[in-house]
GROMACS .gro file of C-alpha atoms in nm:
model
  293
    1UNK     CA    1   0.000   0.000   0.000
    2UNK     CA    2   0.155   0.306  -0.140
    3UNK     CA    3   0.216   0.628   0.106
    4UNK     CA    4  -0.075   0.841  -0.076
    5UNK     CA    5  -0.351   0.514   0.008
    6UNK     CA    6  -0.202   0.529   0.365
    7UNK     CA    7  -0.264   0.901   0.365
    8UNK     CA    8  -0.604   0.848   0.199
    9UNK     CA    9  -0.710   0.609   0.487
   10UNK     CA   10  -0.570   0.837   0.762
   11UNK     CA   11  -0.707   1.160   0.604
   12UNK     CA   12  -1.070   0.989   0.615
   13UNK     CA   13  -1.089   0.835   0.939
   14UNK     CA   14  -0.943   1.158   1.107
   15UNK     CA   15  -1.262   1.340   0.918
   16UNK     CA   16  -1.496   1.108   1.063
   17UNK     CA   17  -1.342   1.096   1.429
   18UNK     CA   18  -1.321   1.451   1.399
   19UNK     CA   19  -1.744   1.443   1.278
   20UNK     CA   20  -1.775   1.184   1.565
   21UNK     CA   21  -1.627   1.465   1.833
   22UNK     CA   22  -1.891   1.771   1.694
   23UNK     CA   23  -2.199   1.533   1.690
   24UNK     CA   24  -2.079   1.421   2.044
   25UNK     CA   25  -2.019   1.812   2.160
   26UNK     CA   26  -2.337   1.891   1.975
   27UNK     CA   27  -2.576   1.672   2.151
   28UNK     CA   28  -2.414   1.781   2.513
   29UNK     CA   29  -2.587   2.068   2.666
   30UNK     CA   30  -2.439   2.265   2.959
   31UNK     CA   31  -2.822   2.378   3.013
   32UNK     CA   32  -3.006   2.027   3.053
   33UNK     CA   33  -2.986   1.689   3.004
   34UNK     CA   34  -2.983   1.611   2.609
   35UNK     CA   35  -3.242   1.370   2.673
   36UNK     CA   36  -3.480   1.631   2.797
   37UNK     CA   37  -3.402   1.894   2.535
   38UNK     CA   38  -3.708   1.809   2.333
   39UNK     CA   39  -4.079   1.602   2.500
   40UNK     CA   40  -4.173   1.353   2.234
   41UNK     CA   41  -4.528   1.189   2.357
   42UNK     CA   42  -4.805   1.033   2.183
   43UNK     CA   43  -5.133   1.139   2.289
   44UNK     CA   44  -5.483   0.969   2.138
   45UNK     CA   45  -5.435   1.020   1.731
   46UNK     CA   46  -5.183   1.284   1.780
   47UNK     CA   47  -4.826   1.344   1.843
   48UNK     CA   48  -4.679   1.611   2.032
   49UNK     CA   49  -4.324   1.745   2.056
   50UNK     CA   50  -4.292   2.002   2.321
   51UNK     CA   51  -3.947   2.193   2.253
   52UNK     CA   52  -3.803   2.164   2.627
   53UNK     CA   53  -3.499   2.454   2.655
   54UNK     CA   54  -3.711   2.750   2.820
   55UNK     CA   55  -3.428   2.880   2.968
   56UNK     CA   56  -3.263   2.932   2.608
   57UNK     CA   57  -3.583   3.020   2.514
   58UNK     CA   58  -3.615   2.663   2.333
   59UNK     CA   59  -3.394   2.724   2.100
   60UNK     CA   60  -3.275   2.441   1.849
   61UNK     CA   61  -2.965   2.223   1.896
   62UNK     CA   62  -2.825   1.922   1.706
   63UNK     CA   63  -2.994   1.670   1.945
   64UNK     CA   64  -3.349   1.833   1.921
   65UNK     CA   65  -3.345   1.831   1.515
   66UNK     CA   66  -3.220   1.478   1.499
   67UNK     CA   67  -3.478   1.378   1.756
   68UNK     CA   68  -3.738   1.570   1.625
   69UNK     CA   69  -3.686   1.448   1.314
   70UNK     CA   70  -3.636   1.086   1.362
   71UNK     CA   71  -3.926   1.112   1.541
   72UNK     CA   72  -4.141   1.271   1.266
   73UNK     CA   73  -4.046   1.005   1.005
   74UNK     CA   74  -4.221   0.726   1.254
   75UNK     CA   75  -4.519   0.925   1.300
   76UNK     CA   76  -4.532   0.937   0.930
   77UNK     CA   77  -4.514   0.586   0.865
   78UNK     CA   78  -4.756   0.501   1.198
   79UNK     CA   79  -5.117   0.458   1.053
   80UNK     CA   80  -5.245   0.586   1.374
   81UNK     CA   81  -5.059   0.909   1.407
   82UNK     CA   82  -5.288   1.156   1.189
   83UNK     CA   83  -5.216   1.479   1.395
   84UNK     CA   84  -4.891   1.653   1.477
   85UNK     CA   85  -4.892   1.952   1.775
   86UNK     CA   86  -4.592   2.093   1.825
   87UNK     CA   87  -4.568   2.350   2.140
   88UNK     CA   88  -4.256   2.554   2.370
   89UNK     CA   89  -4.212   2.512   2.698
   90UNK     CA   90  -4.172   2.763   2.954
   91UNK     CA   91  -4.474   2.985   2.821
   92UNK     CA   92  -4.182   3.238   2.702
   93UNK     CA   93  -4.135   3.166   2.389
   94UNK     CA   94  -4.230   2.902   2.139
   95UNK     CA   95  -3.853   2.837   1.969
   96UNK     CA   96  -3.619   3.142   1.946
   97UNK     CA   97  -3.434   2.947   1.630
   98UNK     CA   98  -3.104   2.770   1.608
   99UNK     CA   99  -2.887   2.791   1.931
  100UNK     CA  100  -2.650   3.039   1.760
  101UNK     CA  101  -2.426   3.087   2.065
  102UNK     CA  102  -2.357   2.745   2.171
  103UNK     CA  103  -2.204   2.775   1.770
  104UNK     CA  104  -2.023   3.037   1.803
  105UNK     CA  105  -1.865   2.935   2.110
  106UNK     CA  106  -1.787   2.621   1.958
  107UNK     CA  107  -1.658   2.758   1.674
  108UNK     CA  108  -1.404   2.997   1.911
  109UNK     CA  109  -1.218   2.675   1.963
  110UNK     CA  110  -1.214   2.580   1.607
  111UNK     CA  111  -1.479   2.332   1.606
  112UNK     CA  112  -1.632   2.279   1.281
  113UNK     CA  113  -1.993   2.259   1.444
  114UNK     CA  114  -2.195   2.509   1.230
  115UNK     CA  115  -2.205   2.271   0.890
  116UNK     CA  116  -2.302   1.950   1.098
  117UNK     CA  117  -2.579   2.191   1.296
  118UNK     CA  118  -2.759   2.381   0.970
  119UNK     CA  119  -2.704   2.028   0.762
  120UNK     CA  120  -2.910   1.862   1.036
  121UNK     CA  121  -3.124   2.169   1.113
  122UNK     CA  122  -3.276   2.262   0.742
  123UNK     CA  123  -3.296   1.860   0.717
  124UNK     CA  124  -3.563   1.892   0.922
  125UNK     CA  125  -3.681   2.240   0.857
  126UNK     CA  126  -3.759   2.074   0.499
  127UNK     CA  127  -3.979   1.887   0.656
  128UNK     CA  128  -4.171   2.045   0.859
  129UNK     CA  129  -4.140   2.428   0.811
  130UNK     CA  130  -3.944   2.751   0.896
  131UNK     CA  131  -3.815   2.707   1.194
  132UNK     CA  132  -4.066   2.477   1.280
  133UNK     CA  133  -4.357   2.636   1.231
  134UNK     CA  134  -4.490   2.865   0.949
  135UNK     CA  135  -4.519   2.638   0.677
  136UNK     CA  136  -4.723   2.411   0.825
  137UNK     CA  137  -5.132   2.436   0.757
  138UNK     CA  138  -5.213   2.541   1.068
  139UNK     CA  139  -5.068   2.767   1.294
  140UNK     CA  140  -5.158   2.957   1.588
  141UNK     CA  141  -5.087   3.297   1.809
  142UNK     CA  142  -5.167   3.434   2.115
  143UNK     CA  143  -5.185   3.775   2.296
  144UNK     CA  144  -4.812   3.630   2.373
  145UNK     CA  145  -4.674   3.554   1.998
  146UNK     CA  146  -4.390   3.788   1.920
  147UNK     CA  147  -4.253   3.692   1.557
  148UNK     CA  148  -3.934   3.857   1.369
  149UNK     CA  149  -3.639   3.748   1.146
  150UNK     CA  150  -3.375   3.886   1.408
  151UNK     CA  151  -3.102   3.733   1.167
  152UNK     CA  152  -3.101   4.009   0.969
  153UNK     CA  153  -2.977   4.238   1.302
  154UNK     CA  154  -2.664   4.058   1.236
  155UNK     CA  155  -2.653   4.117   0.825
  156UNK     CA  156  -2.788   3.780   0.778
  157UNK     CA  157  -3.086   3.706   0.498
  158UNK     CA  158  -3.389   3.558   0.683
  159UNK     CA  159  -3.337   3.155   0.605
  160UNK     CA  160  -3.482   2.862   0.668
  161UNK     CA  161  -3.779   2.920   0.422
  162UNK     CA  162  -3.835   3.309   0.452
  163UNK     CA  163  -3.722   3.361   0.139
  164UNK     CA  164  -4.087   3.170   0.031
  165UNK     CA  165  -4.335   3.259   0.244
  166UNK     CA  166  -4.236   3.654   0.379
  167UNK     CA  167  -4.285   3.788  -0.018
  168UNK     CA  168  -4.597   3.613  -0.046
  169UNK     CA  169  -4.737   3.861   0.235
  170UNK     CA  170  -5.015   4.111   0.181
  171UNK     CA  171  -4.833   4.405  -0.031
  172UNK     CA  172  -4.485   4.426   0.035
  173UNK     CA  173  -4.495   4.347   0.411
  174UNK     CA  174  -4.284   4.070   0.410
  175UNK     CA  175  -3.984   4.265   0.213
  176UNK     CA  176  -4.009   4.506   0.482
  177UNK     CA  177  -4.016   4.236   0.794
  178UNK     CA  178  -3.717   4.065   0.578
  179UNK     CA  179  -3.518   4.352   0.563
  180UNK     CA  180  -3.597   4.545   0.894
  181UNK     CA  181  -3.603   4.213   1.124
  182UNK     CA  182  -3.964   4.379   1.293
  183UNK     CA  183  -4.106   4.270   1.561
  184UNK     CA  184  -4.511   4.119   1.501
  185UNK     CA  185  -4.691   4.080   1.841
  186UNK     CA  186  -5.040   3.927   1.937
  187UNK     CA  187  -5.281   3.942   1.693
  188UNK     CA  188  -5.051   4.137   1.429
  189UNK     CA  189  -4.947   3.824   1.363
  190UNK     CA  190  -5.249   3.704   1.277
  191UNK     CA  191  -5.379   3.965   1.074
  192UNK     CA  192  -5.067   3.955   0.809
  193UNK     CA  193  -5.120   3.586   0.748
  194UNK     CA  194  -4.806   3.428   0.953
  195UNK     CA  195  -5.079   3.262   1.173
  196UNK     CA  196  -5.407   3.101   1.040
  197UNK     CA  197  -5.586   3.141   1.389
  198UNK     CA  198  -5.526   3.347   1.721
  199UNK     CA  199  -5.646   3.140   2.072
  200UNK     CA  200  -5.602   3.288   2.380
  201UNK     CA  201  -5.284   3.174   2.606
  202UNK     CA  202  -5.494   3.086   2.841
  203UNK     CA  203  -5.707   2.853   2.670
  204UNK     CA  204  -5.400   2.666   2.414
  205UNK     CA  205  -5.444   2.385   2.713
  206UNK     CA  206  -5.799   2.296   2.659
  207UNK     CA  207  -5.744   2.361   2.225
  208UNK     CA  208  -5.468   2.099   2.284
  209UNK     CA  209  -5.706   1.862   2.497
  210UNK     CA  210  -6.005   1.890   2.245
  211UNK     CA  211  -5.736   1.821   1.951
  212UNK     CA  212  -5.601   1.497   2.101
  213UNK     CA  213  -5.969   1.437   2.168
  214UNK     CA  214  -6.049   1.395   1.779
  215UNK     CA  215  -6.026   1.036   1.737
  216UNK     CA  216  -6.005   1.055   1.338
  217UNK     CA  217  -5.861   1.386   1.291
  218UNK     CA  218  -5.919   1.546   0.923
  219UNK     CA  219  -5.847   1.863   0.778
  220UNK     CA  220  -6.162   1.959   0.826
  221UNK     CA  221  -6.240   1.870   1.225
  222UNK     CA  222  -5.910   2.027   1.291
  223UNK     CA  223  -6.025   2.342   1.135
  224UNK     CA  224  -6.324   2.332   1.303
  225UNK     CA  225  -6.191   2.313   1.641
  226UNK     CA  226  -5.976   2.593   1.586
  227UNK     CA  227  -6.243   2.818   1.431
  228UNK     CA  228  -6.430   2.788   1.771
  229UNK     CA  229  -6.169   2.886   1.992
  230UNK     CA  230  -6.038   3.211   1.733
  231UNK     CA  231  -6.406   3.300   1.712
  232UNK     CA  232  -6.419   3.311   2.083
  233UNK     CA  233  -6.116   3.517   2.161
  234UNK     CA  234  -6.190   3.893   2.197
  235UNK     CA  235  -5.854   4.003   2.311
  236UNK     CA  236  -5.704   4.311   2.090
  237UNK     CA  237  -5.998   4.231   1.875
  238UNK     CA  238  -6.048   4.625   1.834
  239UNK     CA  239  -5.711   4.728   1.835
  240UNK     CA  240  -5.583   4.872   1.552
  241UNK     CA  241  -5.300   4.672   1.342
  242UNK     CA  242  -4.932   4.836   1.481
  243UNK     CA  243  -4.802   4.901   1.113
  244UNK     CA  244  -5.169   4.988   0.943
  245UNK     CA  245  -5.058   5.369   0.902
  246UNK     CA  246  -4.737   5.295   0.753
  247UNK     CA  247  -4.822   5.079   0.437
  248UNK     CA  248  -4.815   5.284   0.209
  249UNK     CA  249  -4.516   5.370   0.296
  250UNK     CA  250  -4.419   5.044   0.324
  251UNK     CA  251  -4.559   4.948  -0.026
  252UNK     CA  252  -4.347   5.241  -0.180
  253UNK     CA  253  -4.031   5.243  -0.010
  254UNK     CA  254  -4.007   4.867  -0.008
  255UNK     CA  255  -4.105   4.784  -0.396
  256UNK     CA  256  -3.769   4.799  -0.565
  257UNK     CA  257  -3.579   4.567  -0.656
  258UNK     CA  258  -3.234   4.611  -0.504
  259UNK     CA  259  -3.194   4.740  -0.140
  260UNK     CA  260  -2.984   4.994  -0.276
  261UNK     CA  261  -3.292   5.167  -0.411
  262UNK     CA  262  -3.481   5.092  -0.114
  263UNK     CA  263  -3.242   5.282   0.086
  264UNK     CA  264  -3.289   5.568  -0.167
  265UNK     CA  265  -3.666   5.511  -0.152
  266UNK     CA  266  -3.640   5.550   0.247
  267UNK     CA  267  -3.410   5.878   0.220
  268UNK     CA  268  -3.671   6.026   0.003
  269UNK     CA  269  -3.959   5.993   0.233
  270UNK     CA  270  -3.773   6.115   0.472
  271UNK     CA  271  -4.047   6.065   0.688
  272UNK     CA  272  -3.954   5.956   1.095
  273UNK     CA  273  -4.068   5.619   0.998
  274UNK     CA  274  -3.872   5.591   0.704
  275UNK     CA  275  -3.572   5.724   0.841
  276UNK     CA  276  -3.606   5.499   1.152
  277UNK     CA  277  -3.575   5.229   0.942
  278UNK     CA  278  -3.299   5.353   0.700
  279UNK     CA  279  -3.070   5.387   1.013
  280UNK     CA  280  -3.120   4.990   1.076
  281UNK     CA  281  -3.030   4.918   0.731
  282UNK     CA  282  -2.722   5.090   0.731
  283UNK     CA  283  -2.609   4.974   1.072
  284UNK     CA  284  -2.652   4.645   0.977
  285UNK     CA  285  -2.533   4.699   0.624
  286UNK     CA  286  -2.744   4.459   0.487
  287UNK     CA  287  -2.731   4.602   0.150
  288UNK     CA  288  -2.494   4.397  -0.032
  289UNK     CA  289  -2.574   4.476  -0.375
  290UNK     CA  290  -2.776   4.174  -0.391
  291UNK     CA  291  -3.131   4.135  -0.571
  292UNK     CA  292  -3.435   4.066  -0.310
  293UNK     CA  293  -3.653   3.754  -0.364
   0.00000   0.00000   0.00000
């Protein structure tokens, strides 16, 4: 065996010790027990995966996509699984994203954790949704919801599907919420379409309870149940929507092209609003040159 096969060999099971040692690092967490990262149960016809980090405000690591994942796949092929809930812990926050810091920490000691981490992550983010959540065919908010792409705060394009479903927003909304990274709360979130029905927090128990109740769920029954409890909630029912006086702004400033000319568009109006968000662009530099979606 010639030196370069030796080398070959060596070169390849160094790669995969050294793969071994992230997905090993990965799945540790100084926060809580791996095992308890993620709740996978099965309840009735449905299965529920509660994401268990509160204190990280349940953000994502490598153990919780692979579990969540693996997990999916059997519900898929079980017969008698016909309804998926998925749900935060903590009543904080439903998932703040990818654990970010626990990457770059590891990556301050030259780990090469982030290509293991986003491989496994936007595995399962294909199948299931952004993050988690806003792809799938129903989704929920409460009075509580807050929703934002706060990767773009750090000159980052919003991922893991935004790119589909923020353009497809009522005018040009979503460009805006791409660029600016602003925060939707309550009912707002609702109203522009990222949630198909608002609940109140206090009543997502029982909506969980008559869900796992359905003993054949269907599109329909699911719907059903969920049209009772929006119908019933009153909270910030009369309240006007936080961005309604700024759309047309929004619809102006925010309908070119390249962010270049947005950032012209912005310095035009010159309005407070417009200017308020011109500064974040520019501190964040997200304009790259690059076309938008």
């Amino acid at each position: 065996m010639g030196y370069q096969n030796v080398w070959r060999l060596m070169s390849r099971f160094n790669s995969f010790r050294r793969t071994n040692i992230i997905l090993q690092h990965l799945r540790m967490s100084k926060h809580t027990e791996a095992a308890e990262d993620v709740l996978l149960e099965k309840k009735g016809c449905a299965g529920v995966i509660t994401l268990n980090r509160p204190k990280l405000l349940n953000a994502l690591n490598l153990n919780m996509t692979q579990q969540i994942y693996s997990q999916l796949k059997k519900w898929e092929q079980d017969p008698e699984t016909s309804l998926i809930i998925i749900k935060g812990a903590g009543g904080k926050a439903f998932c703040a994203g990818g654990d970010i810091r626990a990457i770059s920490d590891a990556m301050k000691t030259k780990q090469k954790l982030a290509e293991v981490f986003f491989k496994e992550e936007y595995i399962l983010n294909n199948a299931i949704g952004v993050g988690i959540s806003v792809h799938g065919q129903f989704r929920v908010a409460t009075e509580k919801s807050v929703f934002s792409m706060p990767e773009t705060a750090i000159g980052l394009f919003p991922d893991v599907g935004g790119g589909y479903f923020l353009p497809r927003l009522q005018g040009k909304l979503g460009y805006f919420l791409a660029l600016t990274g602003f925060r939707l709360k309550g009912r707002d979130v609702y109203r522009v379409g990222i949630a198909t029905h608002f609940v109140d927090s206090e009543k997502v128990s029982m909506l969980e309870e008559d869900l796992v109740a359905l003993k054949s769920p269907s599109k329909e029954n699911v719907a059903d149940v969920l049209e009772t409890y929006h119908t019933q909630s009153k909270i910030d029912q009369d309240k006007s929507f936080i961005l309604e006086e700024h759309l047309d702004k929004i619809n102006r400033c925010f309908s070119a092209n390249t962010v270049e000319q947005i950032i012209e568009n912005l310095q035009q109006d010159g309005s407070p609003f417009a200017l308020e968000q011109l500064k974040f662009l520019i501190k964040t530099r997200v304009q790259n040159g690059n076309q938008l979606i």
